[in-house]
């Protein structure tokens, strides 16, 4: 059988492969595919404990069986959204929610006005922007990349979970991709609600879960080179199940 294989972040650097087709025996599992690449690229095997795999844009276990036509992605630790501004990418909306991946500067002012409603009494915003240092080194600029179809899917799941857990009204979740200069916003989240407590809790939940579950990676550039930022092992479990609730 033939499957499509994708690598991201530092795994792409190690293999020199962004995507390719692989031939496997019937009954092969995710771990068999990874083992094949581990033999081909010994350094890749060292990452086995800290990476995750997805099959058809859903997190999958290492023993998940594969079928012809599957899309398998190997995802390094993640760094810690139907139209983006002019890019033509999908944007998902629930009521007036905004879920976007963009390559142009984020414009908070425009988003804020679209999120306010007469019935709301509070809005909480998280604005994550590029700092000029990383582990003692002077950062020149950053680059973000994403497994975009899966990133949109996970962002939509986070928004759905926020609505189950918190008494909130409108949500915006926007992440920048590509090159970012010092001081530019990389991720912007806003939550409106009738009361501030729910808005604060939901906004914190959104950024914390995004950093664990959404396949987006950050590369830091310095005068002497570049390095992929350390992050958390990607995990579907970062998105809580529907049975959980929070006041």
CSV table of C-alpha atoms in Angstrom, one decimal:
chain,number,residue,atom,x,y,z
A,1,UNK,CA,0.0,0.0,0.0
A,2,UNK,CA,1.0,3.6,-0.5
A,3,UNK,CA,0.7,6.4,2.1
A,4,UNK,CA,1.7,10.1,2.1
A,5,UNK,CA,4.2,11.0,4.7
A,6,UNK,CA,4.8,14.6,6.1
A,7,UNK,CA,7.5,16.0,8.3
A,8,UNK,CA,7.5,19.4,10.1
A,9,UNK,CA,9.9,21.6,12.0
A,10,UNK,CA,13.1,20.1,13.1
A,11,UNK,CA,12.1,16.7,11.8
A,12,UNK,CA,11.9,18.2,8.3
A,13,UNK,CA,15.4,19.6,8.8
A,14,UNK,CA,16.7,16.2,9.8
A,15,UNK,CA,15.2,14.2,7.0
A,16,UNK,CA,15.4,16.9,4.3
A,17,UNK,CA,11.9,15.8,3.4
A,18,UNK,CA,8.7,17.8,3.7
A,19,UNK,CA,6.5,15.2,2.1
A,20,UNK,CA,6.8,12.1,0.1
A,21,UNK,CA,5.0,8.8,-0.8
A,22,UNK,CA,6.0,5.6,0.9
A,23,UNK,CA,5.2,2.0,0.0
A,24,UNK,CA,4.3,-0.3,2.9
A,25,UNK,CA,3.2,-3.9,3.3
A,26,UNK,CA,-0.5,-4.5,4.1
A,27,UNK,CA,-1.1,-4.4,7.8
A,28,UNK,CA,1.7,-1.9,8.5
A,29,UNK,CA,1.3,0.4,11.5
A,30,UNK,CA,2.4,4.0,12.2
A,31,UNK,CA,5.4,2.6,14.2
A,32,UNK,CA,6.5,0.5,11.3
A,33,UNK,CA,6.6,3.6,9.1
A,34,UNK,CA,8.5,5.6,11.6
A,35,UNK,CA,11.0,2.7,12.1
A,36,UNK,CA,11.7,2.7,8.4
A,37,UNK,CA,12.6,6.4,8.5
A,38,UNK,CA,14.5,6.0,11.7
A,39,UNK,CA,16.8,3.5,9.9
A,40,UNK,CA,17.2,5.9,7.1
A,41,UNK,CA,17.8,8.9,9.3
A,42,UNK,CA,19.3,7.7,12.6
A,43,UNK,CA,19.0,11.1,14.3
A,44,UNK,CA,15.3,11.0,13.7
A,45,UNK,CA,15.0,7.9,15.9
A,46,UNK,CA,16.3,9.9,18.9
A,47,UNK,CA,13.1,12.0,18.7
A,48,UNK,CA,10.7,9.0,19.1
A,49,UNK,CA,9.8,9.7,22.8
A,50,UNK,CA,9.0,13.4,22.2
A,51,UNK,CA,7.0,13.4,19.0
A,52,UNK,CA,3.5,12.5,18.0
A,53,UNK,CA,2.0,11.1,14.9
A,54,UNK,CA,-1.3,11.9,13.1
A,55,UNK,CA,-3.2,9.9,10.5
A,56,UNK,CA,-5.5,11.9,8.2
A,57,UNK,CA,-5.1,15.0,10.4
A,58,UNK,CA,-6.1,13.3,13.7
A,59,UNK,CA,-3.6,12.4,16.4
A,60,UNK,CA,-3.0,8.6,16.3
A,61,UNK,CA,-1.2,6.0,18.4
A,62,UNK,CA,2.0,4.4,17.3
A,63,UNK,CA,0.2,1.1,16.8
A,64,UNK,CA,-2.6,2.5,14.6
A,65,UNK,CA,-3.1,0.5,11.4
A,66,UNK,CA,-2.5,2.2,8.1
A,67,UNK,CA,-4.5,1.9,4.9
A,68,UNK,CA,-3.7,2.9,1.3
A,69,UNK,CA,-4.1,6.6,0.8
A,70,UNK,CA,-3.6,7.6,4.4
A,71,UNK,CA,-1.8,10.9,5.2
A,72,UNK,CA,0.7,10.3,8.0
A,73,UNK,CA,2.4,13.2,9.7
A,74,UNK,CA,5.2,13.1,12.3
A,75,UNK,CA,4.9,16.1,14.6
A,76,UNK,CA,7.8,17.5,16.7
A,77,UNK,CA,7.0,19.3,20.0
A,78,UNK,CA,4.7,22.2,19.2
A,79,UNK,CA,5.8,25.8,20.1
A,80,UNK,CA,4.6,27.4,23.0
A,81,UNK,CA,-8.5,28.5,11.5
A,82,UNK,CA,-13.5,30.5,6.2
A,83,UNK,CA,-11.1,33.0,4.9
A,84,UNK,CA,-7.9,34.6,6.3
A,85,UNK,CA,-7.2,38.1,5.4
A,86,UNK,CA,-6.7,37.9,1.6
A,87,UNK,CA,-5.1,34.5,1.6
A,88,UNK,CA,-8.1,32.4,0.6
A,89,UNK,CA,-7.6,29.9,3.4
A,90,UNK,CA,-10.7,28.5,5.2
A,91,UNK,CA,-12.1,30.4,8.1
A,92,UNK,CA,-14.5,28.7,10.6
A,93,UNK,CA,-17.2,30.7,12.4
A,94,UNK,CA,-19.6,29.9,15.2
A,95,UNK,CA,-21.9,32.9,15.4
A,96,UNK,CA,-19.3,35.7,15.2
A,97,UNK,CA,-16.3,33.6,16.1
A,98,UNK,CA,-13.1,34.0,14.2
A,99,UNK,CA,-10.5,31.2,13.7
A,100,UNK,CA,-7.7,32.2,11.4
A,101,UNK,CA,-4.1,31.4,10.3
A,102,UNK,CA,-2.7,34.4,8.6
A,103,UNK,CA,0.5,35.5,7.0
A,104,UNK,CA,-0.1,39.3,7.3
A,105,UNK,CA,0.1,41.4,10.5
A,106,UNK,CA,-2.8,40.8,12.9
A,107,UNK,CA,-5.1,43.8,13.3
A,108,UNK,CA,-6.5,43.6,16.8
A,109,UNK,CA,-8.6,46.8,16.5
A,110,UNK,CA,-10.7,45.4,13.7
A,111,UNK,CA,-11.3,42.2,15.5
A,112,UNK,CA,-12.2,43.8,18.8
A,113,UNK,CA,-15.1,45.7,17.3
A,114,UNK,CA,-16.5,42.6,15.6
A,115,UNK,CA,-16.5,40.8,18.9
A,116,UNK,CA,-18.3,43.3,21.1
A,117,UNK,CA,-22.0,42.9,21.7
A,118,UNK,CA,-24.6,44.8,23.8
A,119,UNK,CA,-25.2,41.8,26.0
A,120,UNK,CA,-21.6,41.4,27.0
A,121,UNK,CA,-19.9,43.1,29.9
A,122,UNK,CA,-16.3,41.9,29.6
A,123,UNK,CA,-13.7,41.0,27.1
A,124,UNK,CA,-10.3,39.4,27.8
A,125,UNK,CA,-7.5,39.5,25.3
A,126,UNK,CA,-4.2,37.5,25.1
A,127,UNK,CA,-1.6,39.1,22.8
A,128,UNK,CA,1.5,37.0,22.3
A,129,UNK,CA,4.2,38.9,20.5
A,130,UNK,CA,7.9,38.3,19.5
A,131,UNK,CA,10.5,39.2,22.1
A,132,UNK,CA,14.1,40.0,21.2
A,133,UNK,CA,15.8,37.2,23.2
A,134,UNK,CA,15.8,33.4,23.6
A,135,UNK,CA,17.9,31.5,26.0
A,136,UNK,CA,20.4,34.3,26.4
A,137,UNK,CA,20.7,34.9,22.7
A,138,UNK,CA,19.5,38.0,20.8
A,139,UNK,CA,16.7,37.1,18.5
A,140,UNK,CA,16.6,38.7,15.1
A,141,UNK,CA,13.2,37.4,13.9
A,142,UNK,CA,11.0,34.3,14.1
A,143,UNK,CA,9.4,32.0,11.5
A,144,UNK,CA,6.3,30.0,12.3
A,145,UNK,CA,5.0,27.0,10.3
A,146,UNK,CA,2.0,24.9,10.7
A,147,UNK,CA,0.3,21.7,9.5
A,148,UNK,CA,-2.5,24.0,8.4
A,149,UNK,CA,-5.5,21.6,7.8
A,150,UNK,CA,-4.9,19.9,11.1
A,151,UNK,CA,-4.2,23.2,12.9
A,152,UNK,CA,-7.6,24.6,11.8
A,153,UNK,CA,-9.3,21.4,12.9
A,154,UNK,CA,-7.7,21.6,16.4
A,155,UNK,CA,-8.5,25.3,16.8
A,156,UNK,CA,-12.1,24.5,16.0
A,157,UNK,CA,-12.1,21.8,18.6
A,158,UNK,CA,-10.7,24.2,21.2
A,159,UNK,CA,-13.4,26.7,20.4
A,160,UNK,CA,-16.1,24.0,20.8
A,161,UNK,CA,-14.6,22.9,24.1
A,162,UNK,CA,-14.5,26.5,25.3
A,163,UNK,CA,-18.2,26.8,24.6
A,164,UNK,CA,-19.0,23.6,26.6
A,165,UNK,CA,-16.8,24.7,29.6
A,166,UNK,CA,-17.5,28.4,29.9
A,167,UNK,CA,-20.4,30.9,29.8
A,168,UNK,CA,-18.9,33.0,27.0
A,169,UNK,CA,-20.3,34.7,23.9
A,170,UNK,CA,-17.8,35.4,21.1
A,171,UNK,CA,-14.2,34.1,20.5
A,172,UNK,CA,-11.4,35.1,18.2
A,173,UNK,CA,-8.3,32.9,17.8
A,174,UNK,CA,-5.7,34.1,15.3
A,175,UNK,CA,-2.2,32.8,14.7
A,176,UNK,CA,0.4,34.3,12.5
A,177,UNK,CA,2.6,32.2,10.2
A,178,UNK,CA,5.7,32.9,8.2
A,179,UNK,CA,8.3,35.5,9.2
A,180,UNK,CA,7.7,37.8,12.2
A,181,UNK,CA,9.8,40.7,13.3
A,182,UNK,CA,10.5,41.7,16.9
A,183,UNK,CA,7.3,43.1,18.6
A,184,UNK,CA,4.9,41.7,16.0
A,185,UNK,CA,1.9,39.7,17.3
A,186,UNK,CA,2.2,36.0,16.8
A,187,UNK,CA,-1.0,34.8,18.5
A,188,UNK,CA,-4.0,36.8,19.4
A,189,UNK,CA,-7.0,35.5,21.4
A,190,UNK,CA,-10.0,37.4,22.6
A,191,UNK,CA,-13.1,36.2,24.5
A,192,UNK,CA,-16.3,38.1,25.3
A,193,UNK,CA,-18.7,37.2,27.9
A,194,UNK,CA,-21.4,38.7,30.2
A,195,UNK,CA,-19.0,38.4,33.2
A,196,UNK,CA,-15.2,38.8,33.5
A,197,UNK,CA,-14.6,35.5,35.3
A,198,UNK,CA,-15.7,33.3,32.4
A,199,UNK,CA,-13.8,35.5,29.9
A,200,UNK,CA,-10.6,35.2,31.9
A,201,UNK,CA,-10.9,31.5,32.4
A,202,UNK,CA,-11.8,30.8,28.8
A,203,UNK,CA,-9.0,32.9,27.4
A,204,UNK,CA,-6.4,31.2,29.6
A,205,UNK,CA,-7.8,27.8,28.6
A,206,UNK,CA,-7.6,28.8,24.9
A,207,UNK,CA,-3.9,29.8,24.9
A,208,UNK,CA,-2.7,26.9,27.1
A,209,UNK,CA,-4.6,24.3,25.0
A,210,UNK,CA,-3.5,25.8,21.7
A,211,UNK,CA,0.2,25.6,22.8
A,212,UNK,CA,-0.2,21.9,23.6
A,213,UNK,CA,-2.6,20.6,20.9
A,214,UNK,CA,-2.3,22.8,17.7
A,215,UNK,CA,0.5,21.7,15.3
A,216,UNK,CA,2.4,25.0,14.9
A,217,UNK,CA,6.2,25.3,15.2
A,218,UNK,CA,8.5,28.3,15.9
A,219,UNK,CA,12.0,28.8,14.6
A,220,UNK,CA,14.2,31.4,16.2
A,221,UNK,CA,16.9,33.2,14.1
A,222,UNK,CA,20.1,34.7,15.6
A,223,UNK,CA,23.2,36.3,14.2
A,224,UNK,CA,24.9,32.9,14.3
A,225,UNK,CA,22.2,30.7,13.1
A,226,UNK,CA,18.7,29.4,13.9
A,227,UNK,CA,17.1,26.9,16.2
A,228,UNK,CA,13.6,25.4,16.5
A,229,UNK,CA,12.1,26.4,19.9
A,230,UNK,CA,11.5,23.8,22.5
A,231,UNK,CA,7.9,23.0,23.0
A,232,UNK,CA,5.4,20.4,24.3
A,233,UNK,CA,4.8,17.0,22.8
A,234,UNK,CA,1.7,17.4,20.7
A,235,UNK,CA,-1.3,15.6,22.2
A,236,UNK,CA,-5.0,15.2,21.5
A,237,UNK,CA,-5.5,14.7,25.2
A,238,UNK,CA,-4.7,18.4,25.6
A,239,UNK,CA,-8.2,19.1,24.4
A,240,UNK,CA,-10.5,17.9,27.2
A,241,UNK,CA,-13.3,15.6,26.5
A,242,UNK,CA,-17.0,16.7,26.2
A,243,UNK,CA,-17.8,15.2,29.6
A,244,UNK,CA,-15.7,17.8,31.4
A,245,UNK,CA,-17.1,21.0,32.6
A,246,UNK,CA,-16.0,24.2,34.3
A,247,UNK,CA,-17.9,27.0,35.9
